[in-house]
XYZ file of C-alpha atoms in Angstrom:
198
model
C 131.211 105.915 55.342
C 130.808 102.410 53.983
C 128.310 99.622 54.302
C 127.960 98.288 57.837
C 126.773 94.815 58.767
C 123.511 96.241 60.135
C 122.879 98.008 56.801
C 123.450 94.789 54.866
C 121.145 92.813 57.196
C 118.490 95.504 56.865
C 118.821 95.261 53.079
C 118.533 91.462 52.724
C 115.827 91.126 55.394
C 113.754 93.762 53.563
C 113.386 96.026 56.648
C 112.760 98.953 54.251
C 111.065 97.399 51.196
C 111.596 100.496 49.019
C 115.386 100.504 49.461
C 115.704 96.703 49.285
C 113.477 96.593 46.196
C 115.474 99.336 44.472
C 118.837 97.698 45.218
C 117.533 94.260 44.257
C 115.890 95.476 41.032
C 118.813 97.580 39.782
C 121.428 94.963 40.700
C 119.435 92.147 39.102
C 118.954 94.235 35.946
C 122.728 94.813 35.770
C 123.475 91.096 36.285
C 120.966 90.048 33.624
C 122.400 92.701 31.264
C 125.852 91.202 31.822
C 124.475 87.836 30.724
C 123.579 89.288 27.312
C 126.105 92.102 26.771
C 129.790 92.609 27.473
C 130.949 94.111 30.770
C 132.377 97.153 28.973
C 129.068 97.769 27.199
C 127.001 97.451 30.394
C 129.330 99.705 32.431
C 129.493 102.304 29.638
C 125.698 102.369 29.222
C 125.119 102.639 32.983
C 127.651 105.458 33.278
C 126.090 107.187 30.281
C 122.607 106.873 31.811
C 123.777 108.312 35.155
C 125.723 111.147 33.505
C 122.879 112.150 31.152
C 120.473 112.052 34.114
C 122.814 114.252 36.194
C 123.270 116.753 33.334
C 119.505 116.873 32.764
C 118.840 117.443 36.471
C 121.516 120.154 36.643
C 120.005 121.976 33.622
C 116.502 121.652 35.121
C 117.649 123.115 38.467
C 119.547 125.949 36.714
C 116.458 126.907 34.688
C 114.291 126.673 37.824
C 116.699 128.960 39.728
C 116.745 131.457 36.842
C 112.929 131.541 36.578
C 112.366 131.781 40.345
C 115.342 134.148 40.740
C 116.772 132.102 43.629
C 120.400 131.434 44.414
C 120.388 127.862 45.751
C 123.730 127.043 44.125
C 124.854 123.726 42.712
C 122.185 120.977 43.165
C 124.848 118.360 43.977
C 126.819 120.608 46.366
C 126.454 118.336 49.405
C 127.700 115.334 47.396
C 130.609 117.330 45.938
C 131.726 118.271 49.464
C 131.377 114.718 50.759
C 134.714 113.130 51.753
C 135.054 109.954 49.711
C 138.743 109.293 50.340
C 139.552 105.839 51.639
C 140.855 105.842 55.230
C 144.333 104.282 55.248
C 143.749 102.375 58.505
C 140.570 100.730 57.180
C 142.250 99.839 53.886
C 145.173 98.323 55.814
C 142.814 96.373 58.108
C 140.796 95.088 55.133
C 144.006 94.050 53.326
C 145.301 92.238 56.410
C 141.949 90.448 56.843
C 141.975 89.422 53.151
C 145.543 88.093 53.470
C 144.601 86.193 56.629
C 141.615 84.579 54.857
C 143.773 83.750 51.821
C 146.378 82.089 54.063
C 143.723 80.039 55.876
C 142.210 78.982 52.539
C 145.606 77.943 51.143
C 146.396 75.924 54.285
C 143.014 74.171 54.081
C 143.463 73.416 50.371
C 146.956 72.024 51.036
C 145.524 69.831 53.808
C 142.765 68.541 51.514
C 144.853 68.028 48.360
C 147.681 66.304 50.255
C 145.089 64.036 51.954
C 145.855 64.853 55.574
C 142.342 63.663 56.488
C 141.020 61.009 54.110
C 137.315 61.721 54.804
C 137.689 65.485 54.239
C 139.485 64.833 50.948
C 136.729 62.427 49.833
C 134.094 65.052 50.748
C 135.984 67.578 48.612
C 136.117 65.102 45.725
C 132.323 64.751 45.924
C 131.916 68.548 45.997
C 134.209 68.996 42.979
C 132.440 66.185 41.122
C 129.096 67.904 41.816
C 130.543 71.195 40.523
C 131.442 69.524 37.216
C 127.739 68.823 36.687
C 126.661 72.252 37.935
C 129.225 73.820 35.579
C 127.819 71.904 32.628
C 124.297 73.183 33.401
C 125.079 76.821 34.280
C 127.766 79.352 33.484
C 129.402 81.456 36.196
C 127.195 84.498 35.702
C 124.017 82.423 35.958
C 125.274 81.088 39.297
C 126.011 84.656 40.440
C 122.431 85.664 39.516
C 121.003 82.644 41.357
C 123.200 83.444 44.381
C 122.115 87.095 44.311
C 118.413 86.181 44.190
C 119.019 83.676 47.016
C 120.731 86.407 49.063
C 117.589 88.535 48.867
C 115.097 85.689 49.419
C 116.558 82.971 51.671
C 117.259 85.160 54.756
C 113.645 86.373 54.799
C 112.293 82.847 54.230
C 114.518 81.590 57.072
C 113.400 84.412 59.365
C 109.729 83.605 58.726
C 110.153 79.796 59.131
C 113.062 79.617 61.599
C 111.677 76.950 63.942
C 110.774 74.458 61.201
C 114.020 74.960 59.259
C 116.181 74.661 62.407
C 114.462 71.416 63.419
C 115.020 69.896 59.960
C 118.639 71.112 59.805
C 119.332 69.535 63.193
C 118.094 66.160 61.912
C 120.206 66.462 58.726
C 123.340 67.493 60.671
C 122.860 64.538 63.035
C 122.630 62.112 60.101
C 125.717 63.621 58.419
C 127.715 63.411 61.658
C 126.603 59.788 62.126
C 127.587 58.812 58.561
C 130.927 60.650 58.830
C 131.821 58.895 62.085
C 130.911 55.495 60.565
C 133.051 56.197 57.482
C 136.004 57.350 59.623
C 135.698 54.219 61.768
C 135.583 51.974 58.693
C 138.578 53.533 56.912
C 141.917 52.380 58.325
C 143.921 54.967 56.381
C 145.225 57.702 58.647
C 144.829 55.685 61.869
C 148.239 54.008 61.560
C 149.938 57.357 60.998
C 148.268 58.756 64.123
C 149.448 55.772 66.212
C 153.032 56.138 64.922
C 153.064 59.841 65.805
C 151.894 59.100 69.367
């Protein structure tokens, strides 16, 4: 069980608009609810809604079986028999992958904060400085909502306009690489250390 990469791609590229629309609509409603109500309140209300719906459906099916004199059994039988236990090997693999990513992130942060490469550290300063302004305009949940909407819109926009976007990105990447190389050539810091090591 579990969500595969193909399923996620199918969802964000709107291959089945009904499923993508349902997931997008419900998830966006939950995120917007979280912006106005506490997490506990939203989770409790969602659970209450699902449970009341399940009880209502179970009563409806029981009455229908009694009237039609059928013996179909429990309406959620197939879901009750479904194996939802987490496979130990997949949990272990996911944990190892998470630890590996955490280690790589910590090494990169150490490299940036201890100024191993001056240009990379300056880039990070600019990113952090930008985040101070973004943080003053939006709170974290608003950014999550914007990111979620982008997840369901940008892949489809990119797919429909791939050639134009790729051409423009290539130009931008070329300019960034050119500016970065000029800055690295102009900054003497780090060059002396490299020469001493050699």
